[in-house]
mmCIF file of C-alpha atoms in Angstrom:
data_model
loop_
_atom_site.group_PDB
_atom_site.id
_atom_site.type_symbol
_atom_site.label_atom_id
_atom_site.label_comp_id
_atom_site.label_asym_id
_atom_site.label_seq_id
_atom_site.Cartn_x
_atom_site.Cartn_y
_atom_site.Cartn_z
ATOM 1 C CA UNK A 1430 16.487 4.237 23.239
ATOM 2 C CA UNK A 1431 18.086 6.654 20.829
ATOM 3 C CA UNK A 1432 17.970 9.484 23.345
ATOM 4 C CA UNK A 1433 19.576 9.659 26.760
ATOM 5 C CA UNK A 1434 17.750 10.649 29.877
ATOM 6 C CA UNK A 1435 16.672 14.217 30.191
ATOM 7 C CA UNK A 1436 18.348 16.067 33.028
ATOM 8 C CA UNK A 1437 17.575 19.377 34.662
ATOM 9 C CA UNK A 1438 19.727 22.494 34.836
ATOM 10 C CA UNK A 1439 19.224 26.112 35.643
ATOM 11 C CA UNK A 1440 17.803 28.144 32.781
ATOM 12 C CA UNK A 1441 20.440 30.840 33.180
ATOM 13 C CA UNK A 1442 17.872 33.593 32.875
ATOM 14 C CA UNK A 1443 17.825 34.469 36.548
ATOM 15 C CA UNK A 1444 14.528 32.785 37.287
ATOM 16 C CA UNK A 1445 16.106 29.585 38.548
ATOM 17 C CA UNK A 1446 13.473 27.485 36.818
ATOM 18 C CA UNK A 1447 14.517 24.081 35.524
ATOM 19 C CA UNK A 1448 15.228 23.464 31.871
ATOM 20 C CA UNK A 1449 15.710 20.039 30.319
ATOM 21 C CA UNK A 1450 19.109 19.165 28.953
ATOM 22 C CA UNK A 1451 19.136 16.833 25.986
ATOM 23 C CA UNK A 1452 21.977 14.705 24.728
ATOM 24 C CA UNK A 1453 20.902 12.353 21.977
ATOM 25 C CA UNK A 1454 24.198 11.024 20.704
ATOM 26 C CA UNK A 1455 24.366 9.169 17.394
ATOM 27 C CA UNK A 1456 21.348 7.295 16.033
ATOM 28 C CA UNK A 1457 21.514 3.603 16.920
ATOM 29 C CA UNK A 1458 22.410 1.240 14.121
ATOM 30 C CA UNK A 1459 20.882 -2.044 13.195
ATOM 31 C CA UNK A 1460 18.954 -3.898 10.491
ATOM 32 C CA UNK A 1461 15.895 -2.185 8.965
ATOM 33 C CA UNK A 1462 13.593 -4.651 10.709
ATOM 34 C CA UNK A 1463 9.927 -3.769 10.396
ATOM 35 C CA UNK A 1464 8.549 -1.734 7.526
ATOM 36 C CA UNK A 1465 7.406 1.886 7.566
ATOM 37 C CA UNK A 1466 3.872 0.985 8.644
ATOM 38 C CA UNK A 1467 4.857 1.277 12.324
ATOM 39 C CA UNK A 1468 6.187 4.796 11.917
ATOM 40 C CA UNK A 1469 3.284 5.806 9.678
ATOM 41 C CA UNK A 1470 0.851 4.733 12.386
ATOM 42 C CA UNK A 1471 2.535 6.945 14.977
ATOM 43 C CA UNK A 1472 3.536 9.808 12.675
ATOM 44 C CA UNK A 1473 0.517 12.081 13.355
ATOM 45 C CA UNK A 1474 1.040 11.741 17.104
ATOM 46 C CA UNK A 1475 4.703 12.653 16.757
ATOM 47 C CA UNK A 1476 3.846 15.715 14.676
ATOM 48 C CA UNK A 1477 1.465 16.895 17.411
ATOM 49 C CA UNK A 1478 4.234 16.687 19.990
ATOM 50 C CA UNK A 1479 6.752 18.533 17.833
ATOM 51 C CA UNK A 1480 4.272 21.229 16.796
ATOM 52 C CA UNK A 1481 3.153 21.778 20.387
ATOM 53 C CA UNK A 1482 6.777 22.195 21.426
ATOM 54 C CA UNK A 1483 7.887 24.397 18.522
ATOM 55 C CA UNK A 1484 4.816 26.252 17.242
ATOM 56 C CA UNK A 1485 6.108 25.799 13.697
ATOM 57 C CA UNK A 1486 4.842 23.284 11.165
ATOM 58 C CA UNK A 1487 8.122 23.427 9.252
ATOM 59 C CA UNK A 1488 10.295 22.745 12.297
ATOM 60 C CA UNK A 1489 7.858 20.098 13.541
ATOM 61 C CA UNK A 1490 8.117 18.293 10.211
ATOM 62 C CA UNK A 1491 11.913 18.512 10.433
ATOM 63 C CA UNK A 1492 11.869 16.870 13.862
ATOM 64 C CA UNK A 1493 9.529 14.100 12.718
ATOM 65 C CA UNK A 1494 11.762 13.498 9.690
ATOM 66 C CA UNK A 1495 14.796 13.216 11.984
ATOM 67 C CA UNK A 1496 12.970 10.757 14.236
ATOM 68 C CA UNK A 1497 12.007 8.722 11.186
ATOM 69 C CA UNK A 1498 15.654 8.438 10.141
ATOM 70 C CA UNK A 1499 16.601 7.334 13.640
ATOM 71 C CA UNK A 1500 13.797 4.791 13.616
ATOM 72 C CA UNK A 1501 14.971 3.369 10.280
ATOM 73 C CA UNK A 1502 18.473 2.978 11.727
ATOM 74 C CA UNK A 1503 17.251 1.281 14.894
ATOM 75 C CA UNK A 1504 17.185 -2.452 15.485
ATOM 76 C CA UNK A 1505 13.452 -2.809 16.012
ATOM 77 C CA UNK A 1506 13.973 -6.188 17.658
ATOM 78 C CA UNK A 1507 15.275 -4.474 20.795
ATOM 79 C CA UNK A 1508 12.442 -1.917 20.974
ATOM 80 C CA UNK A 1509 9.774 -3.319 23.279
ATOM 81 C CA UNK A 1510 7.365 -0.379 22.896
ATOM 82 C CA UNK A 1511 7.610 1.536 19.595
ATOM 83 C CA UNK A 1512 5.202 4.254 20.726
ATOM 84 C CA UNK A 1513 7.214 4.961 23.868
ATOM 85 C CA UNK A 1514 10.465 4.978 21.891
ATOM 86 C CA UNK A 1515 9.130 7.339 19.216
ATOM 87 C CA UNK A 1516 7.393 9.620 21.720
ATOM 88 C CA UNK A 1517 10.565 9.962 23.776
ATOM 89 C CA UNK A 1518 12.767 10.602 20.743
ATOM 90 C CA UNK A 1519 10.347 13.196 19.351
ATOM 91 C CA UNK A 1520 9.945 15.030 22.645
ATOM 92 C CA UNK A 1521 13.662 15.226 23.324
ATOM 93 C CA UNK A 1522 14.577 16.289 19.802
ATOM 94 C CA UNK A 1523 11.822 18.918 20.016
ATOM 95 C CA UNK A 1524 13.267 20.187 23.290
ATOM 96 C CA UNK A 1525 16.679 20.499 21.690
ATOM 97 C CA UNK A 1526 15.183 22.307 18.673
ATOM 98 C CA UNK A 1527 13.195 24.622 20.967
ATOM 99 C CA UNK A 1528 16.327 25.532 22.915
ATOM 100 C CA UNK A 1529 18.063 26.407 19.664
ATOM 101 C CA UNK A 1530 15.060 28.431 18.454
ATOM 102 C CA UNK A 1531 14.899 30.419 21.700
ATOM 103 C CA UNK A 1532 18.570 31.271 21.374
ATOM 104 C CA UNK A 1533 18.020 32.557 17.846
ATOM 105 C CA UNK A 1534 14.932 34.559 18.813
ATOM 106 C CA UNK A 1535 16.839 36.288 21.607
ATOM 107 C CA UNK A 1536 18.437 38.479 18.934
ATOM 108 C CA UNK A 1537 15.299 38.735 16.803
ATOM 109 C CA UNK A 1538 13.703 42.175 16.565
ATOM 110 C CA UNK A 1539 9.935 42.163 16.869
ATOM 111 C CA UNK A 1540 7.401 39.681 18.255
ATOM 112 C CA UNK A 1541 7.556 36.013 17.327
ATOM 113 C CA UNK A 1542 4.260 34.395 16.344
ATOM 114 C CA UNK A 1543 3.617 30.661 15.986
ATOM 115 C CA UNK A 1544 2.426 29.225 12.682
ATOM 116 C CA UNK A 1545 -1.321 28.430 12.730
ATOM 117 C CA UNK A 1546 -1.995 24.751 12.139
ATOM 118 C CA UNK A 1547 -4.210 23.881 9.171
ATOM 119 C CA UNK A 1548 -6.399 21.052 10.454
ATOM 120 C CA UNK A 1549 -8.609 20.907 7.391
ATOM 121 C CA UNK A 1550 -6.437 18.545 5.369
ATOM 122 C CA UNK A 1551 -6.120 15.713 7.883
ATOM 123 C CA UNK A 1552 -2.915 13.810 7.283
ATOM 124 C CA UNK A 1553 -0.228 14.409 9.876
ATOM 125 C CA UNK A 1554 -2.460 16.720 11.868
ATOM 126 C CA UNK A 1555 -5.348 14.336 12.284
ATOM 127 C CA UNK A 1556 -4.021 11.899 14.827
ATOM 128 C CA UNK A 1557 -6.706 9.905 16.569
ATOM 129 C CA UNK A 1558 -7.006 10.670 20.271
ATOM 130 C CA UNK A 1559 -5.214 13.998 19.965
ATOM 131 C CA UNK A 1560 -6.331 17.604 19.799
ATOM 132 C CA UNK A 1561 -4.584 20.606 18.293
ATOM 133 C CA UNK A 1562 -2.891 23.247 20.412
ATOM 134 C CA UNK A 1563 -4.807 26.510 19.980
ATOM 135 C CA UNK A 1564 -2.923 29.492 18.562
ATOM 136 C CA UNK A 1565 -3.354 31.626 21.696
ATOM 137 C CA UNK A 1566 -2.207 28.724 23.869
ATOM 138 C CA UNK A 1567 0.937 28.368 21.746
ATOM 139 C CA UNK A 1568 1.730 32.007 22.438
ATOM 140 C CA UNK A 1569 1.444 31.413 26.183
ATOM 141 C CA UNK A 1570 3.415 28.161 25.988
ATOM 142 C CA UNK A 1571 6.387 30.225 24.832
ATOM 143 C CA UNK A 1572 6.534 31.690 28.343
ATOM 144 C CA UNK A 1573 6.971 28.286 30.002
ATOM 145 C CA UNK A 1574 10.257 26.542 30.567
ATOM 146 C CA UNK A 1575 10.692 23.578 28.265
ATOM 147 C CA UNK A 1576 10.152 20.846 30.853
ATOM 148 C CA UNK A 1577 6.769 22.377 31.732
ATOM 149 C CA UNK A 1578 5.891 22.815 28.080
ATOM 150 C CA UNK A 1579 6.735 19.219 27.204
ATOM 151 C CA UNK A 1580 4.752 17.867 30.144
ATOM 152 C CA UNK A 1581 1.769 20.065 29.260
ATOM 153 C CA UNK A 1582 1.815 19.105 25.576
ATOM 154 C CA UNK A 1583 2.007 15.392 26.354
ATOM 155 C CA UNK A 1584 -0.762 15.581 28.927
ATOM 156 C CA UNK A 1585 -3.169 18.023 27.286
ATOM 157 C CA UNK A 1586 -2.856 17.154 23.598
ATOM 158 C CA UNK A 1587 -2.178 13.410 23.840
ATOM 159 C CA UNK A 1588 -3.710 12.566 27.244
ATOM 160 C CA UNK A 1589 -0.464 10.791 28.111
ATOM 161 C CA UNK A 1590 -0.441 9.143 31.556
ATOM 162 C CA UNK A 1591 1.875 10.698 34.107
ATOM 163 C CA UNK A 1592 4.027 7.573 34.171
ATOM 164 C CA UNK A 1593 4.726 7.997 30.450
ATOM 165 C CA UNK A 1594 5.480 11.712 30.861
ATOM 166 C CA UNK A 1595 7.887 10.864 33.667
ATOM 167 C CA UNK A 1596 9.698 8.295 31.522
ATOM 168 C CA UNK A 1597 9.989 10.698 28.579
ATOM 169 C CA UNK A 1598 11.408 13.532 30.698
ATOM 170 C CA UNK A 1599 13.558 11.353 32.931
ATOM 171 C CA UNK A 1600 11.802 12.363 36.163
ATOM 172 C CA UNK A 1601 9.643 10.506 38.649
ATOM 173 C CA UNK A 1602 5.858 10.476 38.406
ATOM 174 C CA UNK A 1603 5.383 13.023 41.194
ATOM 175 C CA UNK A 1604 7.667 15.453 39.384
ATOM 176 C CA UNK A 1605 5.745 14.882 36.151
ATOM 177 C CA UNK A 1606 2.491 15.765 37.906
ATOM 178 C CA UNK A 1607 4.125 18.856 39.370
ATOM 179 C CA UNK A 1608 5.364 19.985 35.954
ATOM 180 C CA UNK A 1609 1.872 19.701 34.464
ATOM 181 C CA UNK A 1610 0.310 21.456 37.454
ATOM 182 C CA UNK A 1611 2.877 24.251 37.295
ATOM 183 C CA UNK A 1612 2.338 24.680 33.553
ATOM 184 C CA UNK A 1613 -1.430 24.936 34.032
ATOM 185 C CA UNK A 1614 -0.970 27.454 36.829
ATOM 186 C CA UNK A 1615 1.339 29.634 34.749
ATOM 187 C CA UNK A 1616 -0.995 29.473 31.754
ATOM 188 C CA UNK A 1617 -3.998 30.391 33.901
ATOM 189 C CA UNK A 1618 -2.123 33.388 35.316
ATOM 190 C CA UNK A 1619 -1.057 34.487 31.831
ATOM 191 C CA UNK A 1620 -4.615 34.127 30.551
ATOM 192 C CA UNK A 1621 -5.974 36.237 33.407
ATOM 193 C CA UNK A 1622 -3.344 38.915 32.741
ATOM 194 C CA UNK A 1623 -4.145 38.942 29.028
ATOM 195 C CA UNK A 1624 -7.863 39.277 29.736
ATOM 196 C CA UNK A 1625 -7.280 42.243 32.039
ATOM 197 C CA UNK A 1626 -5.078 43.903 29.422
ATOM 198 C CA UNK A 1627 -7.663 43.237 26.724
ATOM 199 C CA UNK A 1628 -10.481 44.667 28.840
ATOM 200 C CA UNK A 1629 -8.386 47.730 29.686
ATOM 201 C CA UNK A 1630 -7.643 48.226 26.006
ATOM 202 C CA UNK A 1631 -11.333 48.116 25.122
ATOM 203 C CA UNK A 1632 -12.162 50.577 27.887
ATOM 204 C CA UNK A 1633 -9.423 52.957 26.728
ATOM 205 C CA UNK A 1634 -10.688 52.778 23.157
ATOM 206 C CA UNK A 1635 -14.253 53.432 24.266
ATOM 207 C CA UNK A 1636 -13.113 56.388 26.393
ATOM 208 C CA UNK A 1637 -11.210 57.893 23.492
ATOM 209 C CA UNK A 1638 -14.241 57.505 21.255
ATOM 210 C CA UNK A 1639 -16.508 59.212 23.788
ATOM 211 C CA UNK A 1640 -13.981 62.034 24.190
ATOM 212 C CA UNK A 1641 -13.746 62.514 20.443
ATOM 213 C CA UNK A 1642 -17.520 62.636 20.041
ATOM 214 C CA UNK A 1643 -17.755 65.302 22.729
ATOM 215 C CA UNK A 1644 -15.160 67.495 21.040
ATOM 216 C CA UNK A 1645 -16.967 67.239 17.726
ATOM 217 C CA UNK A 1646 -20.271 68.194 19.360
ATOM 218 C CA UNK A 1647 -18.652 71.224 21.013
ATOM 219 C CA UNK A 1648 -17.133 72.402 17.716
ATOM 220 C CA UNK A 1649 -20.454 71.959 15.919
ATOM 221 C CA UNK A 1650 -22.215 74.092 18.534
#
């Protein structure tokens, strides 16, 4: 494969949670082999992975373009499973891009928001057997470490089997299951927190409105 195994290292943010480390090296060389129809068939799936990891259509397209170049330079005769090869390359390049994006956003002033995905035009976003990542879920995915995020995206948007997730991330199947479970648990906790904050905000707004109405009534009297 064009990407080496994904390792684990400490995130360096004091939480001690694992982050994937990606080292892709140079794209493999070889004859063009098969035509673009193989990549075109898998392209929408690859875009889903990259978008779920990056929350940006522009950056997702950049990753898919990079994977396409690597695929063109690969000797297809030695690739037993094109889907597995392309999925692994896309996930690992997305992880590397996400690490870079998080470093840049550390010095960014103001909240970062993902780019909503336009699903009305089909094309790269209409992969069969996949489902888009909702905008609010993308916001919460930003709070996960990248191994959890990758496992969640592969499982929830592509219904990838745990064995495939394990192979992509360079872990065993039990660890892949744990990553997905941990991601779901963190997302559920974040969702509950957001709902409490939203309810509190509505109650505060209603209280302020009632207080304002009372003051106006008193002044009118």
